[in-house]
Short mmCIF file of C-alpha atoms and ligand atoms in Angstrom, two decimals:
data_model
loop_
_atom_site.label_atom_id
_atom_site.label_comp_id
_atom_site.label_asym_id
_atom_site.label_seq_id
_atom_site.Cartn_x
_atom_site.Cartn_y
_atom_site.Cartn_z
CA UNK L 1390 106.18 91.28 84.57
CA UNK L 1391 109.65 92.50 84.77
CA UNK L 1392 111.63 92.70 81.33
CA UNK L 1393 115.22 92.70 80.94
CA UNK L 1394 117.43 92.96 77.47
CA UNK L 1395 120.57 91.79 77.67
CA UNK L 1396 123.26 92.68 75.67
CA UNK L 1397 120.99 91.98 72.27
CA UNK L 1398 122.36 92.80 68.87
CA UNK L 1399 120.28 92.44 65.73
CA UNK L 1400 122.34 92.78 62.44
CA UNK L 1401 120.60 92.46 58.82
CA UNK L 1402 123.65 91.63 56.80
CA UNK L 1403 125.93 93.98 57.16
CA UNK L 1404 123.59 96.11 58.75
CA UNK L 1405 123.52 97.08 62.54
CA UNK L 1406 120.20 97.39 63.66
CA UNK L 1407 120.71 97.05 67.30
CA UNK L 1408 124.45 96.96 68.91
CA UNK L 1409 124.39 95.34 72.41
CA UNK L 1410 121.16 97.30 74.18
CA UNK L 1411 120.79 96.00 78.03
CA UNK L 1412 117.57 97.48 79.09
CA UNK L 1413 115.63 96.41 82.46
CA UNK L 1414 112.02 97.10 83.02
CA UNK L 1415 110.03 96.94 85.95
CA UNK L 1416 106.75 94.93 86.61
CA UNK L 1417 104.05 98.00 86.18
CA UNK L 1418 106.27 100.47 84.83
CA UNK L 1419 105.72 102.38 81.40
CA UNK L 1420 109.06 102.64 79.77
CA UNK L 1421 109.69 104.48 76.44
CA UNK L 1422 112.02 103.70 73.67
CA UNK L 1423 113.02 107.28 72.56
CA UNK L 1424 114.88 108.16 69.12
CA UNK L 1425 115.20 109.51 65.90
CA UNK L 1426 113.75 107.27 62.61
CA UNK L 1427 116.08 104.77 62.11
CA UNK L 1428 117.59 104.12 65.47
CA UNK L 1429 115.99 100.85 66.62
CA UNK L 1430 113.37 101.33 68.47
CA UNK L 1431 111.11 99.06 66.64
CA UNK L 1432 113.55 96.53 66.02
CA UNK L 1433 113.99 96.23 69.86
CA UNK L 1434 110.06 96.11 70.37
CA UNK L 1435 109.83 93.34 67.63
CA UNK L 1436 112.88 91.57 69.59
CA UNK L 1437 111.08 91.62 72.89
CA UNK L 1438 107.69 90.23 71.14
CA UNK L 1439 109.35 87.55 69.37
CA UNK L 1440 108.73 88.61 65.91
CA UNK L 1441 112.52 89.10 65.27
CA UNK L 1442 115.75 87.15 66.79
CA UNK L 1443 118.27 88.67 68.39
CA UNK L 1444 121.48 88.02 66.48
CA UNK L 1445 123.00 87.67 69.83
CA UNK L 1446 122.21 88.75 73.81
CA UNK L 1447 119.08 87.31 75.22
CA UNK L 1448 115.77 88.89 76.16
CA UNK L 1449 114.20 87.53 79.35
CA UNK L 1450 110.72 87.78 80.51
CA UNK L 1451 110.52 87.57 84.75
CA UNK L 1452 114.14 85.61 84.36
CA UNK L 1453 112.88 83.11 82.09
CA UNK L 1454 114.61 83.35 78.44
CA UNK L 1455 112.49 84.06 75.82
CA UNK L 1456 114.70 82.35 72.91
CA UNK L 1457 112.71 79.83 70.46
CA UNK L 1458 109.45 81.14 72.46
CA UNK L 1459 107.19 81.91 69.69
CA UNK L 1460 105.20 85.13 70.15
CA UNK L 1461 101.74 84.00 70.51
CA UNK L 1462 103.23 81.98 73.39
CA UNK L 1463 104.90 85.30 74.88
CA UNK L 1464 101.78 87.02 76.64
CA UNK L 1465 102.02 90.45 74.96
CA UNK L 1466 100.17 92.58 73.43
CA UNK L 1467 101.10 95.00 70.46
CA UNK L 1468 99.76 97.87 69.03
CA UNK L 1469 101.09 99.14 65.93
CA UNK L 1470 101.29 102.39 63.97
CA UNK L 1471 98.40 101.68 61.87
CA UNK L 1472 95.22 100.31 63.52
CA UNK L 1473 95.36 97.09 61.50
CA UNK L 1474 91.55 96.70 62.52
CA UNK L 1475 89.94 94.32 59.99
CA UNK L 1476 87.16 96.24 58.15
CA UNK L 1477 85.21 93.69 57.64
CA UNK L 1478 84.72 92.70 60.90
CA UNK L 1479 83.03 94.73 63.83
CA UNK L 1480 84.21 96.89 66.35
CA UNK L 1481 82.79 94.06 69.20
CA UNK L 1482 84.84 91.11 67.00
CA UNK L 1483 87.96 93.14 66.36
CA UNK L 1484 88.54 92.98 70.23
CA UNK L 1485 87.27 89.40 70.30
CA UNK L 1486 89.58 88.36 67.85
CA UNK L 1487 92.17 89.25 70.79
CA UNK L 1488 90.96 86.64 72.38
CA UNK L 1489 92.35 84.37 69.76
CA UNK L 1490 94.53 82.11 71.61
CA UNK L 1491 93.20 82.80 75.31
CA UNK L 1492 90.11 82.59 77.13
CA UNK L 1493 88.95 85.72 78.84
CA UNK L 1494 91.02 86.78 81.91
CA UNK L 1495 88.24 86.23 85.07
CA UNK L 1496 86.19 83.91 84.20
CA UNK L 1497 83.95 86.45 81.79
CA UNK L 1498 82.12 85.17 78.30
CA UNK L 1499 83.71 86.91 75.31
CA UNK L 1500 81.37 89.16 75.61
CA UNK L 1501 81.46 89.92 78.80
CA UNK L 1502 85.32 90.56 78.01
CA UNK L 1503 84.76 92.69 74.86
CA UNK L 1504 82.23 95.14 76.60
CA UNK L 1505 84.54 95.90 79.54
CA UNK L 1506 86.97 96.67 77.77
CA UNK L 1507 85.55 98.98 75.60
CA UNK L 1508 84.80 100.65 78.77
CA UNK L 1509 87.95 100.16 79.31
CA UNK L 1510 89.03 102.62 76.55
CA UNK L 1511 85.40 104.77 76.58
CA UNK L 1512 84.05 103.06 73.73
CA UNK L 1513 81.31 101.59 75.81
CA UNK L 1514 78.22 100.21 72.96
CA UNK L 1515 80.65 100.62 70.17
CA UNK L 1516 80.52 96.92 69.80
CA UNK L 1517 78.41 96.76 66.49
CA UNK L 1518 80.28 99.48 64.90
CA UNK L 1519 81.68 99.01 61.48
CA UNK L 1520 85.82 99.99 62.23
CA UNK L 1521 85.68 102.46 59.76
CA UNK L 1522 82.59 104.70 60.81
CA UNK L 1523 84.99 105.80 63.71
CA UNK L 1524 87.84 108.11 63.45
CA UNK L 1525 91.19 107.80 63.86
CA UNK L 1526 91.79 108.04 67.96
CA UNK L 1527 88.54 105.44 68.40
CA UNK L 1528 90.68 103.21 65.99
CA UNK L 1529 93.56 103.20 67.71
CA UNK L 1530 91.08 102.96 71.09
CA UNK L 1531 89.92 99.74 69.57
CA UNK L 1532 92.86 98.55 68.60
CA UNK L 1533 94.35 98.67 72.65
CA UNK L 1534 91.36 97.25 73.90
CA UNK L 1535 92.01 93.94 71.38
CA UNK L 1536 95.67 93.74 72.42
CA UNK L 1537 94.36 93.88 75.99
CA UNK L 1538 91.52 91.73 75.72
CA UNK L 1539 93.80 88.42 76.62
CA UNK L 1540 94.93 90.17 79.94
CA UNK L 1541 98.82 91.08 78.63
CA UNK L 1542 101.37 90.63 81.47
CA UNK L 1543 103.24 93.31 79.04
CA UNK L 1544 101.84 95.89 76.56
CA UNK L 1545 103.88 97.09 73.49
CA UNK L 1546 103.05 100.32 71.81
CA UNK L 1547 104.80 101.12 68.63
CA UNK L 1548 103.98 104.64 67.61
CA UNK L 1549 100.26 104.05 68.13
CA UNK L 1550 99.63 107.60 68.10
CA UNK L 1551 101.52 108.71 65.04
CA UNK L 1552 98.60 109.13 62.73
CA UNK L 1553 96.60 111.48 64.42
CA UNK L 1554 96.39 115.24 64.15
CA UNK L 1555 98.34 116.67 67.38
CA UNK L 1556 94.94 117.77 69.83
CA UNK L 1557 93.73 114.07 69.50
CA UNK L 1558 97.60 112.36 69.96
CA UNK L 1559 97.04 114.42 73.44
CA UNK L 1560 94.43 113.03 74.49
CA UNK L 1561 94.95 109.61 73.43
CA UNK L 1562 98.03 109.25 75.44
CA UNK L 1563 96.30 110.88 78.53
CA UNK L 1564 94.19 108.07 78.21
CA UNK L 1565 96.36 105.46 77.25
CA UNK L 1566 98.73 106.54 80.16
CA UNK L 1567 95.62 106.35 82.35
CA UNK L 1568 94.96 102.26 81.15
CA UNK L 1569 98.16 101.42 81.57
CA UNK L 1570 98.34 102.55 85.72
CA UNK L 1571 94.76 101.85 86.44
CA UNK L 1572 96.10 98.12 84.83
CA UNK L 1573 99.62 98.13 86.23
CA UNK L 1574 100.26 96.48 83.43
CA UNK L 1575 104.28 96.60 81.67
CA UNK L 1576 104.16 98.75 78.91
CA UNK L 1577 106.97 99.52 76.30
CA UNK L 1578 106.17 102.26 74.67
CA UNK L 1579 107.84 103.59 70.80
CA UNK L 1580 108.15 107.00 69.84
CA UNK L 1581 110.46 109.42 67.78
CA UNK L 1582 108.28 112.43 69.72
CA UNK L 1583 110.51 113.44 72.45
CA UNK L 1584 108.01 115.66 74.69
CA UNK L 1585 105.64 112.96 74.36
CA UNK L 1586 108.06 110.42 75.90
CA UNK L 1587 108.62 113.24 78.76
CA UNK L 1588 105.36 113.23 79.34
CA UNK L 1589 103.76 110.12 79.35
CA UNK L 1590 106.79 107.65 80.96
CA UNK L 1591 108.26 106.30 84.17
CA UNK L 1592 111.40 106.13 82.33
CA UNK L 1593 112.96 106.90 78.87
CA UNK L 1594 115.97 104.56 77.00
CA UNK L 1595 117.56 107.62 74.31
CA UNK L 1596 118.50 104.97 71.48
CA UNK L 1597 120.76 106.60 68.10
CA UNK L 1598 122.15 103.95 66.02
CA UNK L 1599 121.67 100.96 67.90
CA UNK L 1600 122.56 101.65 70.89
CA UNK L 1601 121.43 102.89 74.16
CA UNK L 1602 122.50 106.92 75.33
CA UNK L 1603 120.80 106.90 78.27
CA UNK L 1604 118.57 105.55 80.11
CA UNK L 1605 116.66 107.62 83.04
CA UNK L 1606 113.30 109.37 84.46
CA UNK L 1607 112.13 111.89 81.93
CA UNK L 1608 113.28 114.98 84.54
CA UNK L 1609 116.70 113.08 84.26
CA UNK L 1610 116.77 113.20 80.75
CA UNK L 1611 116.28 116.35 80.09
CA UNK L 1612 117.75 118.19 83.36
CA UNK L 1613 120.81 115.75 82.93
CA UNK L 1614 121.70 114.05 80.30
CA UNK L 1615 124.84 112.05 80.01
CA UNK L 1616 125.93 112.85 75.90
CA UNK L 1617 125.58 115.74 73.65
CA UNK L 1618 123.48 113.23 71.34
CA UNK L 1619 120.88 113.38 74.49
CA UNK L 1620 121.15 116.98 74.91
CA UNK L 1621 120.44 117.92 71.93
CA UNK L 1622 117.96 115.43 71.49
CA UNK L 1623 115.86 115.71 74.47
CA UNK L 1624 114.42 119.11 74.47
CA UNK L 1625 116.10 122.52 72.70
CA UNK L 1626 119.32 122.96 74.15
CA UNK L 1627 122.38 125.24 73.23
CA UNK L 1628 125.47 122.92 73.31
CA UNK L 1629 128.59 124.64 73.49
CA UNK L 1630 132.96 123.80 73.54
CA UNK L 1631 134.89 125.95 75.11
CA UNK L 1632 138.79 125.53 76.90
CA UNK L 1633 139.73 125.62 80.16
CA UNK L 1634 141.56 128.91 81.24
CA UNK L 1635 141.95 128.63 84.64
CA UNK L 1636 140.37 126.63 87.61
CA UNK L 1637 139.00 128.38 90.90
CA UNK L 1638 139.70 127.74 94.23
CA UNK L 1639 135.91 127.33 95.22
CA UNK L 1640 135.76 124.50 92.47
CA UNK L 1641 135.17 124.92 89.07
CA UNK L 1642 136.75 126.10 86.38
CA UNK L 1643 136.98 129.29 84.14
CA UNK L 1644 136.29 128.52 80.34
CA UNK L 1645 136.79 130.58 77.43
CA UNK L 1646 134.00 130.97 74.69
CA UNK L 1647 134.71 133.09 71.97
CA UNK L 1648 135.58 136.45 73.61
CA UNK L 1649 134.14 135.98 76.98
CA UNK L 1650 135.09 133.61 80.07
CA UNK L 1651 132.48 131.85 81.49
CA UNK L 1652 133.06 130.50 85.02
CA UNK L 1653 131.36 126.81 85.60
CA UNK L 1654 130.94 125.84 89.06
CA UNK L 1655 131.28 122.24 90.47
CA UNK L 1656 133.31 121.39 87.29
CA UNK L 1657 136.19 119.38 87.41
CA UNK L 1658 138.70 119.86 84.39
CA UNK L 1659 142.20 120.70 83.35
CA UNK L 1660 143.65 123.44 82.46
CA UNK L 1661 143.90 123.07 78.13
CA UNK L 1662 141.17 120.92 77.99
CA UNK L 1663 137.87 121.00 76.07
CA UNK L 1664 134.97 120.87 78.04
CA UNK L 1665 131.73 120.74 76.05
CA UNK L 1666 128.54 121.95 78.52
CA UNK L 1667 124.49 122.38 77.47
CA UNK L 1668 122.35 125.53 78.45
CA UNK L 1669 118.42 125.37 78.03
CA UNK L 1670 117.42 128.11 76.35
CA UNK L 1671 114.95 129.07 79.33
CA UNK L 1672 118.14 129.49 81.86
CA UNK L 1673 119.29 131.95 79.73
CA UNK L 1674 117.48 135.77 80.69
CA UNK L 1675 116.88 139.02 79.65
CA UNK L 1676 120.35 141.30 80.85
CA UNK L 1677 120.56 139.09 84.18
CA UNK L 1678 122.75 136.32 85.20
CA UNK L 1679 126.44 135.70 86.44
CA UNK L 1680 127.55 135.39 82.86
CA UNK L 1681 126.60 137.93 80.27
CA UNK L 1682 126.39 137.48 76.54
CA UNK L 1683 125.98 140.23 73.83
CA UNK L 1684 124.36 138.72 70.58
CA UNK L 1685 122.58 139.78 67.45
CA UNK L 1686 118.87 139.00 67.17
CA UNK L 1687 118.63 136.59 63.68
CA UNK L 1688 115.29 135.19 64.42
CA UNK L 1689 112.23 135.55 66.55
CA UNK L 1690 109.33 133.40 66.78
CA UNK L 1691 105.91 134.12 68.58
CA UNK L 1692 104.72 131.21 70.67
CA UNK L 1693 102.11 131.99 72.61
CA UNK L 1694 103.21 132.95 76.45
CA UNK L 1695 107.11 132.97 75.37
CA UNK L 1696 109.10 133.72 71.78
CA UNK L 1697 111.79 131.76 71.01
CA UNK L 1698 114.65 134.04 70.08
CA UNK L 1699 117.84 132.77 67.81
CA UNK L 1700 120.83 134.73 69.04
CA UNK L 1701 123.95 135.39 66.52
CA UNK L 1702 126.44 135.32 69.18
CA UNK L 1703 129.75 135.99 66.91
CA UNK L 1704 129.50 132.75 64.97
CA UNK L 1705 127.68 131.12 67.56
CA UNK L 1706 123.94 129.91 67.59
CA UNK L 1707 122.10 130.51 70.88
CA UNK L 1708 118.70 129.72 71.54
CA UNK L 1709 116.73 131.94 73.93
CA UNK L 1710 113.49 131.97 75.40
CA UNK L 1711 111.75 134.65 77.23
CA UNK L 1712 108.50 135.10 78.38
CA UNK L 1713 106.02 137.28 76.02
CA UNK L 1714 103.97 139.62 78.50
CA UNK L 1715 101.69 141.22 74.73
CA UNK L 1716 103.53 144.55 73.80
CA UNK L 1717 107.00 143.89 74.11
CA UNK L 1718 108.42 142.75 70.75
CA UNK L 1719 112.21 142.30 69.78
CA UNK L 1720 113.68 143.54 66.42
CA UNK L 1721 115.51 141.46 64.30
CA UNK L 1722 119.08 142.58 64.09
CA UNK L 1723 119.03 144.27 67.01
CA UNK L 1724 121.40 143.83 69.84
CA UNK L 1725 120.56 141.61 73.10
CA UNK L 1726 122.22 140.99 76.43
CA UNK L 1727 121.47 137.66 77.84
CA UNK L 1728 122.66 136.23 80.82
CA UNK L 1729 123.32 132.68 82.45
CA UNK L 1730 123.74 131.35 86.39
CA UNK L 1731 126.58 128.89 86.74
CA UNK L 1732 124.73 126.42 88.27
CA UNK L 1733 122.14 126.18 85.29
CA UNK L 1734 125.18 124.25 83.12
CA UNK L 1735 125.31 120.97 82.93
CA UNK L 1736 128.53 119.32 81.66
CA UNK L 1737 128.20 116.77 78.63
CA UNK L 1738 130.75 113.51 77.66
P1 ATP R 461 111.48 104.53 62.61
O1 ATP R 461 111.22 105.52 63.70
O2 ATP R 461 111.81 105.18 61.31
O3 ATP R 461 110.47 103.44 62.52
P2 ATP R 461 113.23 102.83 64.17
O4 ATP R 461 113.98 103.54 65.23
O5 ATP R 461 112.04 102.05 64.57
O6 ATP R 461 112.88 103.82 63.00
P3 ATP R 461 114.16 100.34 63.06
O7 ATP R 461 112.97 100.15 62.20
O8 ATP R 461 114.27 99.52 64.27
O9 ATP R 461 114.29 101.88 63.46
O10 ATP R 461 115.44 100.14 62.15
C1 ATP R 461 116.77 100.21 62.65
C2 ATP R 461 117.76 100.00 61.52
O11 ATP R 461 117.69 98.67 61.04
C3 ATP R 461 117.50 100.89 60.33
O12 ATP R 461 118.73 101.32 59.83
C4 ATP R 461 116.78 99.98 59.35
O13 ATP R 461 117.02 100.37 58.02
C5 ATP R 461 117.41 98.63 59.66
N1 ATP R 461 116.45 97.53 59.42
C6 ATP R 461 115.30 97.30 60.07
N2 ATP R 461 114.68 96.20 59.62
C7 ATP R 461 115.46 95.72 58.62
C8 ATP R 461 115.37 94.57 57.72
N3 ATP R 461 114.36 93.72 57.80
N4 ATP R 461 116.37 94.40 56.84
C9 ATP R 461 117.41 95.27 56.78
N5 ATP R 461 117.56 96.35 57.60
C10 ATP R 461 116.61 96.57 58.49
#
């Protein structure tokens, strides 16, 4: 099922909760809504499954507008936050009650239904299980398997993982990424985590405050994104302003920063103006690189194969981080050279 937004807007009052988000999805593709608490994201999910009206702008299911549909007529299944398994019911009838308002997809009895698809989601035999003898990852396992029990031409996920300790919200979305392309079915997925969205979608909308950043493939996102809000969003990034100095005759343009001028290839700017550019903290090395840095050491953490460093750079806050071979440790306060290569910048609106 392909899904489009179109220009929708969803105000409470006075209150914007949405501002115009246009969003297409493809049939099969697993597409994340990205952003910090308050942005929209599940506003826009409760748009698209008819539990909320757009104010205005229209939300279309393969072309066909979804206004006035109610959402037990939409074909979609939802998965919240919490579980919302009924406790009083068993693990087999909490997936049956999915089956609410359809027969089972195929031909199958219920219970033909309700035992594939706890295969489905490696719960096979569970059906007699009281919801709460199982912990929080079968929940949410269950859960899934009742909003797919109908046979969903879309799947929404609303941060079905954000209850669980940080091994198991691994795992789950391993499998749940699994489902969803052994399925093919549509899936919008909701999350304020931004690795997991790198690492579990197809594509990735960046909402803040309503409205839509960017929209792109996770390696998009994060090797490229189009506004500071995304670059400092999406992954650790340094963002940095400096002013154009001079521009080169191979391209590019010489900026100052602080005391030190930093040349930029392949960008295109004036001399005067402000350019404001992003820098992983991985592209920037140990005393290597075209353009050199001196900073102050105000922070080092241990992380396993790398330490983060935070670099005092006069007034300036750079991130760094370097690979941790066991001995090697850096002092605090003590002075660093760090490096950059041109072509590791990436220019921000
Ligand atoms: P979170 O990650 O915290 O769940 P979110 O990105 O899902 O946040 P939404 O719940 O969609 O954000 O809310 C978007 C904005 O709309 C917020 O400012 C919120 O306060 C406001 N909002 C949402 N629902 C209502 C409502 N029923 N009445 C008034 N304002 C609302």
């Amino acid at each position: 099922m392909k899904l489009e937004l179109d220009r929708v807007s969803k105000r409470y009052g006075t209150a914007t909760a949405l501002d115009s988000v246009s969003l297409s999805v493809d049939e099969g593709e697993f597409f994340t809504l990205v952003g910090p608490s308050g942005c929209g994201k599940t506003t826009t999910l409760r748009c698209i499954a008819g539990f909320e009206s757009p104010t205005d702008g229209e939300v279309r299911f393969d072309r066909k507008s979804m206004e006035g549909v109610p959402p037990e007529a939409r074909g979609v299944g939802v998965v919240f936050q919490n579980y919302a398994l009924f406790p009083h019911m068993s693990v087999g009838e909490n997936v049956a009650y999915g089956l609410r308002f359809a027969d089972p997809p195929g031909g199958l009895s219920r219970d033909e239904r309700v035992a594939e698809l706890l295969e489905l989601v490696d719960l096979a035999g569970f059906e007699d299980r009281d919801p709460d003898s199982l912990s929080g990852g079968q929940q949410q396992r269950v859960a899934l398997a009742r909003a797919l029990a109908p046979g969903p031409d879309l799947l929404l996920l609303d941060e079905p993982m954000s209850a669980l300790d940080a091994r198991l919200r691994e795992r789950l979305r391993r499998q749940v990424k699994r489902i969803q392309s052994e399925l093919g079915v549509t899936t919008v997925y909701v999350t304020h985590d931004q690795s997991e969205a790198l690492a579990v979608s197809d594509r990735v909308a960046v909402l803040n405050r309503g409205r839509v950043e960017q929209v792109g493939t996770p390696r998009e996102v994060y090797h490229r994104p189009a506004t500071r809000f995304v670059a400092e969003f999406v992954g650790e990034n340094n963002v940095l302003t400096g002013v154009v100095e001079s521009r080169l005759e191979t391209g590019g343009v010489v900026v100052g920063l602080n005391d030190q001028m930093v040349a930029l290839d392949g960008v295109d700017a004036a001399v005067g103006e402000t350019v404001t550019f992003c820098l992983r903290p991985e592209d920037l090395r140990l005393d290597s690189g075209e353009n050199r840095i001196r900073g102050t050491v105000v922070e080092t953490e241990f992380q396993g194969s790398t330490t983060r460093l935070r670099l005092d750079w006069q007034g300036t806050e750079l991130t760094v981080v370097v690979a941790d071979d066991g001995d090697e440790t850096v002092e605090l306060g003590s002075e660093l050279g760090v490096g950059f290569d041109s072509e590791s910048v990436h220019v921000v609106e």
